[in-house]
CSV table of C-alpha atoms and ligand atoms in Angstrom, one decimal:
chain,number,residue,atom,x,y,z
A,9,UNK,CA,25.6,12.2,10.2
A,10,UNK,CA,28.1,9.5,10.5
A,11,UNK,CA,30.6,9.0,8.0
A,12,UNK,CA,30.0,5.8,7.0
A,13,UNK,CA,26.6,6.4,6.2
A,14,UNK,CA,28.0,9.6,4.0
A,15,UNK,CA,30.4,7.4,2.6
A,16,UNK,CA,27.9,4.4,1.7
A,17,UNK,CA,25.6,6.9,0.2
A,18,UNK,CA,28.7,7.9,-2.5
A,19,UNK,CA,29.0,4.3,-3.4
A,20,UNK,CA,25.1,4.3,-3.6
A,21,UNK,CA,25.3,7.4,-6.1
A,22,UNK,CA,28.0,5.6,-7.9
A,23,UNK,CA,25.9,2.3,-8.6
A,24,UNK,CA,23.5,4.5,-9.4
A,25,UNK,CA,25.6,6.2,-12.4
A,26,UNK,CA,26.4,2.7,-13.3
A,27,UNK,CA,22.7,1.6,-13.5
A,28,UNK,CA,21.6,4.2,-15.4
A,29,UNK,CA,24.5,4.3,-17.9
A,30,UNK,CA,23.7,0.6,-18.6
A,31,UNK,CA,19.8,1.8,-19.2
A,32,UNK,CA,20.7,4.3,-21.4
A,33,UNK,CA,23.5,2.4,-23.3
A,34,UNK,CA,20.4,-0.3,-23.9
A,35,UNK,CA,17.1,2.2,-24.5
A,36,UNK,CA,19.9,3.8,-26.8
A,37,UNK,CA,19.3,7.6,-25.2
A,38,UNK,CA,22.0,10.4,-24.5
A,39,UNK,CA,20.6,11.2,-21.1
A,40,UNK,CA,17.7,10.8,-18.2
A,41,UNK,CA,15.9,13.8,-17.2
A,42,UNK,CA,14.5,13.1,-13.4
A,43,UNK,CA,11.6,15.7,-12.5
A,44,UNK,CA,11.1,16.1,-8.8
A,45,UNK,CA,7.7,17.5,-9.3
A,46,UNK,CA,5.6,20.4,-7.9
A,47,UNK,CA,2.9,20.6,-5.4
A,48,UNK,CA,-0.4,22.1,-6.9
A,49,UNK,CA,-2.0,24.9,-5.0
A,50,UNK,CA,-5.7,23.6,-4.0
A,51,UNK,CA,-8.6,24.8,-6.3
A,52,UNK,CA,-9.4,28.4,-6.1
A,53,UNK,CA,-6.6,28.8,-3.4
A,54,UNK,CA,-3.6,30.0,-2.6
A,55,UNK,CA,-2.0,27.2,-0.5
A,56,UNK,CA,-0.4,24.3,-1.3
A,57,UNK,CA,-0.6,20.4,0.6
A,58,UNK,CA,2.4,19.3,1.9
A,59,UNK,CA,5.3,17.6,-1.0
A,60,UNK,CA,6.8,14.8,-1.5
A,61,UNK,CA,9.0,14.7,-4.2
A,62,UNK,CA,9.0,12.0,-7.1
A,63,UNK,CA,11.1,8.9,-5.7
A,64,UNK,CA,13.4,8.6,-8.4
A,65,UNK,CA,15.1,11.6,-8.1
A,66,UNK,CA,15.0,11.1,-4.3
A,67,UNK,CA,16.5,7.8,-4.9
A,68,UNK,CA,19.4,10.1,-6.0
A,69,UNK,CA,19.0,13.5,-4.3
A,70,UNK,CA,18.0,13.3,-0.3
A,71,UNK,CA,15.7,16.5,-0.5
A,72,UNK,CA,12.1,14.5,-0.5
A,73,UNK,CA,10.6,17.6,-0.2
A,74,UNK,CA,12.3,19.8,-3.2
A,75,UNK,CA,10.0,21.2,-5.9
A,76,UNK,CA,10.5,22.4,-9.5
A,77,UNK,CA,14.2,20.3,-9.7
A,78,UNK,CA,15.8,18.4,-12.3
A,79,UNK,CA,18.0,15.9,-12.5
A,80,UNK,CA,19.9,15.3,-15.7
A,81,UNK,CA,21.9,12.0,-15.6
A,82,UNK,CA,24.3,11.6,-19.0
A,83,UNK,CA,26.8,8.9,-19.3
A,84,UNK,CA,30.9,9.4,-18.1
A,85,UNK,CA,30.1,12.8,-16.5
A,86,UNK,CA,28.9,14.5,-13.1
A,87,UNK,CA,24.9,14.4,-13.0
A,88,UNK,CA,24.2,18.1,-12.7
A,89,UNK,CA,21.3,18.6,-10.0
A,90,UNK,CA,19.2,21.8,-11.5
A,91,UNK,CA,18.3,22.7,-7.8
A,92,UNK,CA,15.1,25.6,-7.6
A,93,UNK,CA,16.1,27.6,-5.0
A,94,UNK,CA,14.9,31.5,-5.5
A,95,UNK,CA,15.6,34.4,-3.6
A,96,UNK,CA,12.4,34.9,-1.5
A,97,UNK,CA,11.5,36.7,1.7
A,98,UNK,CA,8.4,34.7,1.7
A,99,UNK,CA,9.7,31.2,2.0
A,100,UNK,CA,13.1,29.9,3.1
A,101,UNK,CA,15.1,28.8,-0.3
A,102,UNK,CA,16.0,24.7,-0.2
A,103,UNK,CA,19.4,24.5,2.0
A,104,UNK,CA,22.3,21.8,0.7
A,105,UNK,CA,23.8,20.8,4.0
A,106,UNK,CA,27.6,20.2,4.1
A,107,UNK,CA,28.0,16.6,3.0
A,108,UNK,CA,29.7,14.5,0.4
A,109,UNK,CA,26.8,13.9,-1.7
A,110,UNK,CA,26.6,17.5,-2.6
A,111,UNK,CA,29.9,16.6,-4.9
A,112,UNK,CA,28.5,13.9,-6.8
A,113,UNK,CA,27.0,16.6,-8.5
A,114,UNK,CA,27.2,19.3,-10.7
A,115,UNK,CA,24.7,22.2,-8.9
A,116,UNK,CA,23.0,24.7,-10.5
A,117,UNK,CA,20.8,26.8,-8.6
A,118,UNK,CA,17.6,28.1,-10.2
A,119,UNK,CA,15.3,30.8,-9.7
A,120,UNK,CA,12.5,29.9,-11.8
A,121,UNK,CA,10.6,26.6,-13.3
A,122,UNK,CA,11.9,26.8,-16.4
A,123,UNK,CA,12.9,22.9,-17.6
A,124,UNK,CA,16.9,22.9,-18.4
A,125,UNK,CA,18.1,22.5,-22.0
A,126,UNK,CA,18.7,18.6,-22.5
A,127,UNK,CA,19.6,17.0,-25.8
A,128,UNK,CA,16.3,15.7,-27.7
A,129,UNK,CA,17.4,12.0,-27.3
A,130,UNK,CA,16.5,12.3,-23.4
A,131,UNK,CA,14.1,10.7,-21.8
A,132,UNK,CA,12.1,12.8,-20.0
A,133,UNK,CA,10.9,10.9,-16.1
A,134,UNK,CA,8.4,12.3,-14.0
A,135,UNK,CA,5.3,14.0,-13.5
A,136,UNK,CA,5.8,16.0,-17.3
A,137,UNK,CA,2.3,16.2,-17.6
A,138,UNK,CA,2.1,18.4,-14.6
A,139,UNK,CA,4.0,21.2,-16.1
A,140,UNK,CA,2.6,24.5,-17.3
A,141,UNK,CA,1.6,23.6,-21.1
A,142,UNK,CA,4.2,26.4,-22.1
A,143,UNK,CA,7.0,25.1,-20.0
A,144,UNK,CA,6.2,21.5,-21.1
A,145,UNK,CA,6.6,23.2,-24.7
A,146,UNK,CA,10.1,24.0,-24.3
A,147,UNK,CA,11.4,21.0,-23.2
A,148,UNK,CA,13.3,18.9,-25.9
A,149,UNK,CA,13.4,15.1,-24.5
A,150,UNK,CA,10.9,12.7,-25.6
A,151,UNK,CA,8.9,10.7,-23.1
A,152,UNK,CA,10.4,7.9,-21.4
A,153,UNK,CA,9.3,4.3,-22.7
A,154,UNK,CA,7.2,2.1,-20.2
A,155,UNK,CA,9.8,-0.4,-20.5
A,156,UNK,CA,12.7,2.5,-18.7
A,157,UNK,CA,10.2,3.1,-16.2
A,158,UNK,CA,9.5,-0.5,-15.6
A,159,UNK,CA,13.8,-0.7,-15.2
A,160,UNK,CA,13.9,2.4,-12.4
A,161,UNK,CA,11.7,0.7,-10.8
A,162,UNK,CA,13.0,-2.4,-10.7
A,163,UNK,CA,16.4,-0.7,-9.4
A,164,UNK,CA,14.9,0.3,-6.3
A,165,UNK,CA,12.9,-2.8,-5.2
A,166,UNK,CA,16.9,-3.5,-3.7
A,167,UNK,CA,18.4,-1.4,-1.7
A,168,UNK,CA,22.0,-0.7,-1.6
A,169,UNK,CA,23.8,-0.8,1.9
A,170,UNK,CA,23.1,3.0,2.2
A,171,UNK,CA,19.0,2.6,1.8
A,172,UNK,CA,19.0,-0.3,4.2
A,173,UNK,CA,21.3,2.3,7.1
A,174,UNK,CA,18.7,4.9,6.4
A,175,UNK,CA,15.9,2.8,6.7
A,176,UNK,CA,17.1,0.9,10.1
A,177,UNK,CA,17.4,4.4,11.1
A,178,UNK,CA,13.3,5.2,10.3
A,179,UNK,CA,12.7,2.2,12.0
A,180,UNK,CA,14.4,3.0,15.4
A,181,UNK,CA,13.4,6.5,15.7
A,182,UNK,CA,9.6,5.8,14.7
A,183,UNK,CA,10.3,3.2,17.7
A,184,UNK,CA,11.1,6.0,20.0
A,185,UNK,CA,7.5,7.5,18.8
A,186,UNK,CA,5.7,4.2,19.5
A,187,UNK,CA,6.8,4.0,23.0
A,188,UNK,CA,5.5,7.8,23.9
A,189,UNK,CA,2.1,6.4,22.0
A,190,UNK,CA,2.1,3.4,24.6
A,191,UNK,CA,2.7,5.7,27.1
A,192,UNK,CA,-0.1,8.1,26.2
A,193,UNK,CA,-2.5,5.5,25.9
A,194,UNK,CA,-1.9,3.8,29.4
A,195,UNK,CA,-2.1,7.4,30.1
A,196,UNK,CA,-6.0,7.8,29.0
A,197,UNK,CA,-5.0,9.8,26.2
A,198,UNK,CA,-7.2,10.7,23.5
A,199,UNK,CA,-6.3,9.8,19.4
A,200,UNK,CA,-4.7,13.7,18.9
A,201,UNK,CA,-2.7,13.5,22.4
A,202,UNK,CA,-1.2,10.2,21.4
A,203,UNK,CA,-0.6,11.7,18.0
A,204,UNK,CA,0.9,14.9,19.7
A,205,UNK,CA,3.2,12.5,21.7
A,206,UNK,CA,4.4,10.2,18.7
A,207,UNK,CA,5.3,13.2,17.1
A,208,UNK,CA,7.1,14.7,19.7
A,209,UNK,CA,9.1,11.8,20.4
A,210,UNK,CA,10.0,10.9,17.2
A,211,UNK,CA,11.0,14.5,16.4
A,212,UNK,CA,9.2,15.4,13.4
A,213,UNK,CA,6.2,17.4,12.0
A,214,UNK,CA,3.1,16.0,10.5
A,215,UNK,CA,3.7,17.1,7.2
A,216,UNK,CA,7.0,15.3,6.9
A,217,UNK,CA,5.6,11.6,8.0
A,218,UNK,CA,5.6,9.1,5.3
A,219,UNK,CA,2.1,8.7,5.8
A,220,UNK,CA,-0.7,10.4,7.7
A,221,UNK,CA,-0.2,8.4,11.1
A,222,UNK,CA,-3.2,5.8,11.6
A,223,UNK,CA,-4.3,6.4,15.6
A,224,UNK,CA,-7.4,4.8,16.2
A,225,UNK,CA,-8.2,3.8,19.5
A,226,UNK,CA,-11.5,1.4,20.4
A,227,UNK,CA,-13.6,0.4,17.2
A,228,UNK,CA,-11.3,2.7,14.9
A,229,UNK,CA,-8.9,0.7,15.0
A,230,UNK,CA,-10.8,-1.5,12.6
A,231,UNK,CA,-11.0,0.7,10.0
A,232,UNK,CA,-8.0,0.1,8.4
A,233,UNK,CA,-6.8,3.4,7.0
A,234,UNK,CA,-8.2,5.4,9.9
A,235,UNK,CA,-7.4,9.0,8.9
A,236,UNK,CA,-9.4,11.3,12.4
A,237,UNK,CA,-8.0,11.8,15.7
A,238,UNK,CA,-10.6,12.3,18.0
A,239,UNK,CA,-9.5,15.3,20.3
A,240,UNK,CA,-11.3,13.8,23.6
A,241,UNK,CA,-10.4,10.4,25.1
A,242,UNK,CA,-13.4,7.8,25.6
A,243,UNK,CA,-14.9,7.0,28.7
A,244,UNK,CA,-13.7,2.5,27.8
A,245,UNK,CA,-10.9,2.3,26.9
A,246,UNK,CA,-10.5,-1.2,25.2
A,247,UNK,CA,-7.2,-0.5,22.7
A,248,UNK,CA,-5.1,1.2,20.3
A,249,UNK,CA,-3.7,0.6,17.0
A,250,UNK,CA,-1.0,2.6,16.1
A,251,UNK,CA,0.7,2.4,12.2
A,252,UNK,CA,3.0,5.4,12.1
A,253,UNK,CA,6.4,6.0,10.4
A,254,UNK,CA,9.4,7.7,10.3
A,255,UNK,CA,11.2,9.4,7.1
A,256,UNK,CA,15.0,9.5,7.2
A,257,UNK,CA,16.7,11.2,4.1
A,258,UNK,CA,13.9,10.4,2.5
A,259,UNK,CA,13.0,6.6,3.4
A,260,UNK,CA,10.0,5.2,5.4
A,261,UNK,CA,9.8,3.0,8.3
A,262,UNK,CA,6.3,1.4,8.5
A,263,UNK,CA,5.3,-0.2,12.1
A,264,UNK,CA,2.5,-1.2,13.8
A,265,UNK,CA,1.4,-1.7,17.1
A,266,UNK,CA,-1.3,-2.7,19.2
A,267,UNK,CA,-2.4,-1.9,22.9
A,268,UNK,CA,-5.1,-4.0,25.4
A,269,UNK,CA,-7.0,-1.0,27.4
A,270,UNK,CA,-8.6,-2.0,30.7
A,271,UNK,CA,-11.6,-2.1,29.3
A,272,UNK,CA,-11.1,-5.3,26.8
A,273,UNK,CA,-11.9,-8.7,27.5
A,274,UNK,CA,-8.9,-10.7,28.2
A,275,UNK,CA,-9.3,-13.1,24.9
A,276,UNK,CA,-8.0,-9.7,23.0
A,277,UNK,CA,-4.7,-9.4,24.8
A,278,UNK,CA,-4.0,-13.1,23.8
A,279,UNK,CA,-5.2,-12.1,20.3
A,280,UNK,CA,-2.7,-9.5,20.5
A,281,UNK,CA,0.3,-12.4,21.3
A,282,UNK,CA,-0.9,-14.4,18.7
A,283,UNK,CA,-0.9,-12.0,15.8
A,284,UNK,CA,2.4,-10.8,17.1
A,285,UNK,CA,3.3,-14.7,17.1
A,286,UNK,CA,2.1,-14.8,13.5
A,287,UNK,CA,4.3,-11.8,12.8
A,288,UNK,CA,7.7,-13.3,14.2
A,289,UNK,CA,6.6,-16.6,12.7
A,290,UNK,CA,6.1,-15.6,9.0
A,291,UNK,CA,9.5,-13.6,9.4
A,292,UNK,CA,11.2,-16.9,10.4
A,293,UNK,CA,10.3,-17.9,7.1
A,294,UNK,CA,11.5,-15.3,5.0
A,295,UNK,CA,15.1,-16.3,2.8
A,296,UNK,CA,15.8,-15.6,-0.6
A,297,UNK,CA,13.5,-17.9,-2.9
A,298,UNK,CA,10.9,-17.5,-1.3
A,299,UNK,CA,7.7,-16.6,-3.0
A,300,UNK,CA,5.6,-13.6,-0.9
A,301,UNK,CA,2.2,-15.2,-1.9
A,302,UNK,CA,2.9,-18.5,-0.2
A,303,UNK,CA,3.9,-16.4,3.1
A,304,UNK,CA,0.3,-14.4,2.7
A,305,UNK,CA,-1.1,-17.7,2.4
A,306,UNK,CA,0.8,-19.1,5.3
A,307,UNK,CA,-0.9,-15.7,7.6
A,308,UNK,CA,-4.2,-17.0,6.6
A,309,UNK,CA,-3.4,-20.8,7.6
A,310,UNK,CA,-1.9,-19.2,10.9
A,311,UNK,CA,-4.7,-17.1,11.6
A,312,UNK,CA,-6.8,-19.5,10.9
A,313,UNK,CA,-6.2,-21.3,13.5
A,314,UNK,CA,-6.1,-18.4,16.2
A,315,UNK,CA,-9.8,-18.2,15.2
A,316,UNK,CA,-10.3,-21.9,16.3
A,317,UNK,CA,-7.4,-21.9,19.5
A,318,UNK,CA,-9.3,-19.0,21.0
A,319,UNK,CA,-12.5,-20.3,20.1
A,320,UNK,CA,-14.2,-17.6,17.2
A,321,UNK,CA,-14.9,-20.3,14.8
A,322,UNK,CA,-16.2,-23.4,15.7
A,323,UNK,CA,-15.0,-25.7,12.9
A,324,UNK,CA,-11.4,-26.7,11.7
A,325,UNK,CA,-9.2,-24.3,10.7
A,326,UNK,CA,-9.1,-25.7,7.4
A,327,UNK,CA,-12.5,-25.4,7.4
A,328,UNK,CA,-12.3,-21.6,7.9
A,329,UNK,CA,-10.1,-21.1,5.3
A,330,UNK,CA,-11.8,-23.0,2.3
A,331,UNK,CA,-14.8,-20.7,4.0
A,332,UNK,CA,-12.8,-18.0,3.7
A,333,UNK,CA,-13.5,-17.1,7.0
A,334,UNK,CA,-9.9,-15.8,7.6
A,335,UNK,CA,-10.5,-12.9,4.3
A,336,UNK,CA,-13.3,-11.7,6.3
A,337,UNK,CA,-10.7,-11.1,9.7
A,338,UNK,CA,-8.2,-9.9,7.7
A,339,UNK,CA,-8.8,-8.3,4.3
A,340,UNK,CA,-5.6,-6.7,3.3
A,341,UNK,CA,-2.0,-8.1,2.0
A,342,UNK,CA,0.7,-9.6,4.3
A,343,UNK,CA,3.0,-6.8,3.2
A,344,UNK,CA,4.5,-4.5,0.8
A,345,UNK,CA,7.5,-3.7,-0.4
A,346,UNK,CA,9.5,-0.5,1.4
A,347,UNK,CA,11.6,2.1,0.7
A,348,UNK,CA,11.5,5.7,-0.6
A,349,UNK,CA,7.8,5.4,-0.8
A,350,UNK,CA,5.8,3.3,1.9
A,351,UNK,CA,3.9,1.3,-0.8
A,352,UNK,CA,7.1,1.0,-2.6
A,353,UNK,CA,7.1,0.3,-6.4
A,354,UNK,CA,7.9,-2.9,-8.6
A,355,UNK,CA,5.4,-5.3,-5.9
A,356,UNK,CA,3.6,-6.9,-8.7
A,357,UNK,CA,6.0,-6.9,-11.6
A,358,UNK,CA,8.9,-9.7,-12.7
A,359,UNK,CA,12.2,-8.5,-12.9
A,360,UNK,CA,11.9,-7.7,-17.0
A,361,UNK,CA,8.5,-5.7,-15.9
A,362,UNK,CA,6.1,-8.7,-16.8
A,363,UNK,CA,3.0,-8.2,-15.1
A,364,UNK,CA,2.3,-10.2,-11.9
A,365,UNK,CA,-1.1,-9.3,-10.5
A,366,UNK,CA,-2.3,-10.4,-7.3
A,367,UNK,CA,-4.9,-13.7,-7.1
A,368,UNK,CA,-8.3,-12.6,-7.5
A,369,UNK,CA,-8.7,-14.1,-3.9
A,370,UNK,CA,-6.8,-11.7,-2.8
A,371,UNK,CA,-6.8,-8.4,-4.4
A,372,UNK,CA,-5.2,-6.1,-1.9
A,373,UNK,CA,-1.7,-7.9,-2.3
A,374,UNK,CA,0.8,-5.6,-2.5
A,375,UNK,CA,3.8,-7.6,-3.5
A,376,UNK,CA,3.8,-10.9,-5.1
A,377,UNK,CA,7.2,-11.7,-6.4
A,378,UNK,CA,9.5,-13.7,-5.0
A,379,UNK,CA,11.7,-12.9,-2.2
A,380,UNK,CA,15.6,-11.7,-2.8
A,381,UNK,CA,18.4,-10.7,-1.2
A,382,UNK,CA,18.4,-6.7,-1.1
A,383,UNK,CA,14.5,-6.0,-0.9
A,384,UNK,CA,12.9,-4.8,2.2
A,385,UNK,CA,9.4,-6.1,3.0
A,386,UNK,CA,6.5,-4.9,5.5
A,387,UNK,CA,5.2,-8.1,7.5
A,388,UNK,CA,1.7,-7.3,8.7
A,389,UNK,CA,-1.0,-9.7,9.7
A,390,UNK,CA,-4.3,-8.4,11.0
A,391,UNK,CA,-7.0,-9.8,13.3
A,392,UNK,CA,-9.9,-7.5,13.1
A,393,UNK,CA,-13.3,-7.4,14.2
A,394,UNK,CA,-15.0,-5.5,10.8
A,395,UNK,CA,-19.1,-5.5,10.9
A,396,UNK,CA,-19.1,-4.9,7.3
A,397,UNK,CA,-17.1,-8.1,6.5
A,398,UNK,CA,-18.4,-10.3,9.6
A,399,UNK,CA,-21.9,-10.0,8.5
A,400,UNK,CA,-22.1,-11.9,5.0
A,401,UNK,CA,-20.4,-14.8,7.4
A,402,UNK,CA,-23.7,-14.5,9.7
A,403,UNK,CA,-25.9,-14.2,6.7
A,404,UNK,CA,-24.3,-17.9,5.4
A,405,UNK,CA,-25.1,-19.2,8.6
A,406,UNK,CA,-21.0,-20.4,9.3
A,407,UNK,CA,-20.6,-21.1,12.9
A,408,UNK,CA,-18.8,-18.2,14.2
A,409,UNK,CA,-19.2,-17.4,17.9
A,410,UNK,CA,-21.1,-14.4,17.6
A,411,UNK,CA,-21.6,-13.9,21.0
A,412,UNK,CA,-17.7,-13.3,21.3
A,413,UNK,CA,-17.0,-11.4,18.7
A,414,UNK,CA,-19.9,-9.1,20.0
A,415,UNK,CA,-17.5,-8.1,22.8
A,416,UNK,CA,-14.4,-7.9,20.6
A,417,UNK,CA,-15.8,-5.4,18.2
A,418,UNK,CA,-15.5,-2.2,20.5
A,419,UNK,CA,-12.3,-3.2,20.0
A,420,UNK,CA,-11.8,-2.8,16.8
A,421,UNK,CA,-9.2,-5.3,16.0
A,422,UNK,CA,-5.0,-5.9,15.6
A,423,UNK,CA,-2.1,-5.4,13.2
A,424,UNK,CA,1.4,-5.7,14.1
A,425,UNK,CA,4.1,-4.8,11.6
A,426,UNK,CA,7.8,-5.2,11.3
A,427,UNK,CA,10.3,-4.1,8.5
A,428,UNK,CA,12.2,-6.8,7.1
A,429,UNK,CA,15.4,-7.0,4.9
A,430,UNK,CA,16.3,-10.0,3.0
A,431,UNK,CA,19.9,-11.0,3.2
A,432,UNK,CA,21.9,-13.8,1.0
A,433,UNK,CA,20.7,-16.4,3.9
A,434,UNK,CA,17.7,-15.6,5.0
A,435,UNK,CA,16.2,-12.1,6.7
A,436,UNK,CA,17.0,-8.8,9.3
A,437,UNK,CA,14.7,-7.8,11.2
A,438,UNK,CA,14.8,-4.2,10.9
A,439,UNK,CA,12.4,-3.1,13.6
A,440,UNK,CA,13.7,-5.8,16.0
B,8,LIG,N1,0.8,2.2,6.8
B,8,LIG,C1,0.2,1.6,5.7
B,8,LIG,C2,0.5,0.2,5.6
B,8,LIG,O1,0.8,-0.5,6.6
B,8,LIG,O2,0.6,-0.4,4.5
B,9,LIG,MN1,1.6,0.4,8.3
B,10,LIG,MN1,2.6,-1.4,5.7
């Protein structure tokens, strides 16, 4: 690890002490308790999914994967970092490697899930609820107001200088994996080979991804979330959407990218260059000030019309959007906030935790505040080809040309997605 990053991510610990104190100065509390969670063995079972611990504490501690730990933050002293780490000769106990971060702390190792003794004026944060009823028993904090959680959050919707380095890092090494996935595909690879080859360039295993990788080649990549890989390649081979991440001490990179096989019809490929035009577009219009919902909106002016330039609607394209033709190509949000998780929290709250819900036009908004320097946004417009969503538009008789999006369905349809910071004048492109 370099040592500037070490050394950003002591001034990052630092402004963390500071933010915290002033929380607990105003909630009036002696201390923060951070739970890190625990993974829950599946029903009737003996194994356990994969963890991810709660981002709070990784916010702090860059273990995303530690169980049964506690963080206990108390003003004008060392956090102490209750770290779980038994002797076992089934599993390997949690490792500290040799950095600086390790300092900022008071460690105490632990061999068993017993909560540590904090004063009863703590707030208690995390997944409490999730603790064996007599361990939950024993513990003296109180629960942490609505209004504290609403303030963590709010902390990490901007990043410090270290969260941007580690996610610019995600971003280029999930790079490396989208190249081998290019690769794989030109190389008439099926959905689990081009999986196989992300992961292998990217260097990591599936359980420590950010989120399950989304490899769907032909009409699955129109299904948005696509969670199989099919194990044999298809005979046609019309595309590939790839949305797969990285996680670097604990942060996410985001990206999407999508391939024209041999087998698509041309208009795709220039589908492809518009949405990716779209992409670079909106990002050119990203500075501080800026409110997220009128860039969503912008997407849907854009893509509106790339649905009358390549000729899928026959109409204006303001005509397609007071149809809302362009919901029906592309049914999700512009983008999300990023960070320690990939949906990252605080997208539809103001700064003081007010609620800011998403239109009713357009529900799967992720992030509708306004845009400021620090904050790290997904940009992701879609073009997809979605019978489920195409066919109320046939039903209402709107002058679509079926015929061609009858041979753009077998492909399934487009997203490309960049990570984005938001600096004092405008943006950073951190994908570019
Ligand atoms: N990978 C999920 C998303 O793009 O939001
Ligand atoms: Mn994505
Ligand atoms: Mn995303």
């Amino acid at each position: 690890m370099t040592d500037s990053l070490l050394s950003l991510q002591q001034r990052h610990i630092a402004s963390l002490q500071a933010y915290y104190e002033s929380l607990m100065a105003h909630f009036d509390i002696d201390a923060i308790a951070l739970y890190s969670g625990h993974a829950s063995a599946f029903f009737a079972d003996d194994h356990y999914p994969a963890f991810q611990a709660f981002g709070h504490f990784v916010h702090w501690v860059p273990l995303p994967h530690a169980e049964h730990c506690w963080l206990v933050i108390a003003p004008n002293t060392k956090p102490t970092l209750y770290l779980h780490a038994p002797e076992d000769f089934w599993h390997l106990p949690t490792q500290l490697p040799d950095e600086p971060w390790c300092d900022a702390f008071d460690i105490i190792r632990i061999s068993d899930i017993a909560p540590p003794a904090v004063s009863p004026n703590t707030a208690l944060v995390g997944d409490i609820n999730a603790l064996p009823a007599e361990l939950r028993a024993q513990l003296k904090g109180i629960d942490a107001p609505e209004a504290l959680y609403w303030a963590l959050d709010e902390q990490r919707m901007h990043k410090s200088d270290y969260e941007v380095a580690c996610l610019r890092e995600a971003n280029r090494r999930a790079l490396d994996g989208h190249r081998a996935a290019e690769a794989a595909f030109f190389g008439a690879a099926s959905e689990l080979d081009i999986q196989l080859a992300y992961l292998a360039a990217s260097r990591q295993r599936e359980s420590q991804v950010p989120y399950q990788n989304i490899i769907g080649l032909n009409a699955h990549a129109g299904v948005l979330h696509y969670q199989h890989y099919d194990v044999q390649a298809p005979y046609q081979r019309h595309s590939l959407l790839v949305d797969a991440g990285y996680r670097f001490r604990g942060y996410a990179a985001d990206l999407t990218r999508t391939y024209a096989g041999p087998d698509a019809p041309s208009v795709f490929a220039d589908l492809i260059t518009a949405v990716t035009n779209i992409k670079d577009t909106v990002i050119d219009a990203m500075a501080p000030n800026v409110a997220f919902l009128d860039l969503h909106t912008l997407m849907h002016r854009y893509l509106a019309e790339v649905l009358v330039a390549h000729g899928l609607f026959h109409g204006s394209a303001e005509q397609a959007l007071e149809a809302g033709i362009t919901r029906a190509f592309c049914p999700h949000g512009l983008g999300h906030s990023l960070g320690i998780q990939v949906h990252d929290v605080a997208g539809k709250r103001l700064t003081d935790g007010t609620p800011c819900p998403s239109p009713s036009q357009h529900p799967a908004l992720r992030l509708t505040r306004t845009l400021a320097p620090g904050m790290v946004i997904t940009i992701e417009p879609g073009c997809y080809f979605i019978p489920m969503l195409l066919e109320p538009l046939r039903q209402r008789g709107l002058p679509l040309n079926w015929a061609l999006i009858e041979e753009l369905l077998p492909c399934g349809g487009i997203r490309i997605e960049d990570n984005v910071l938001i600096t004092p004048n405008g943006r950073d492109n951190l994908t570019a």
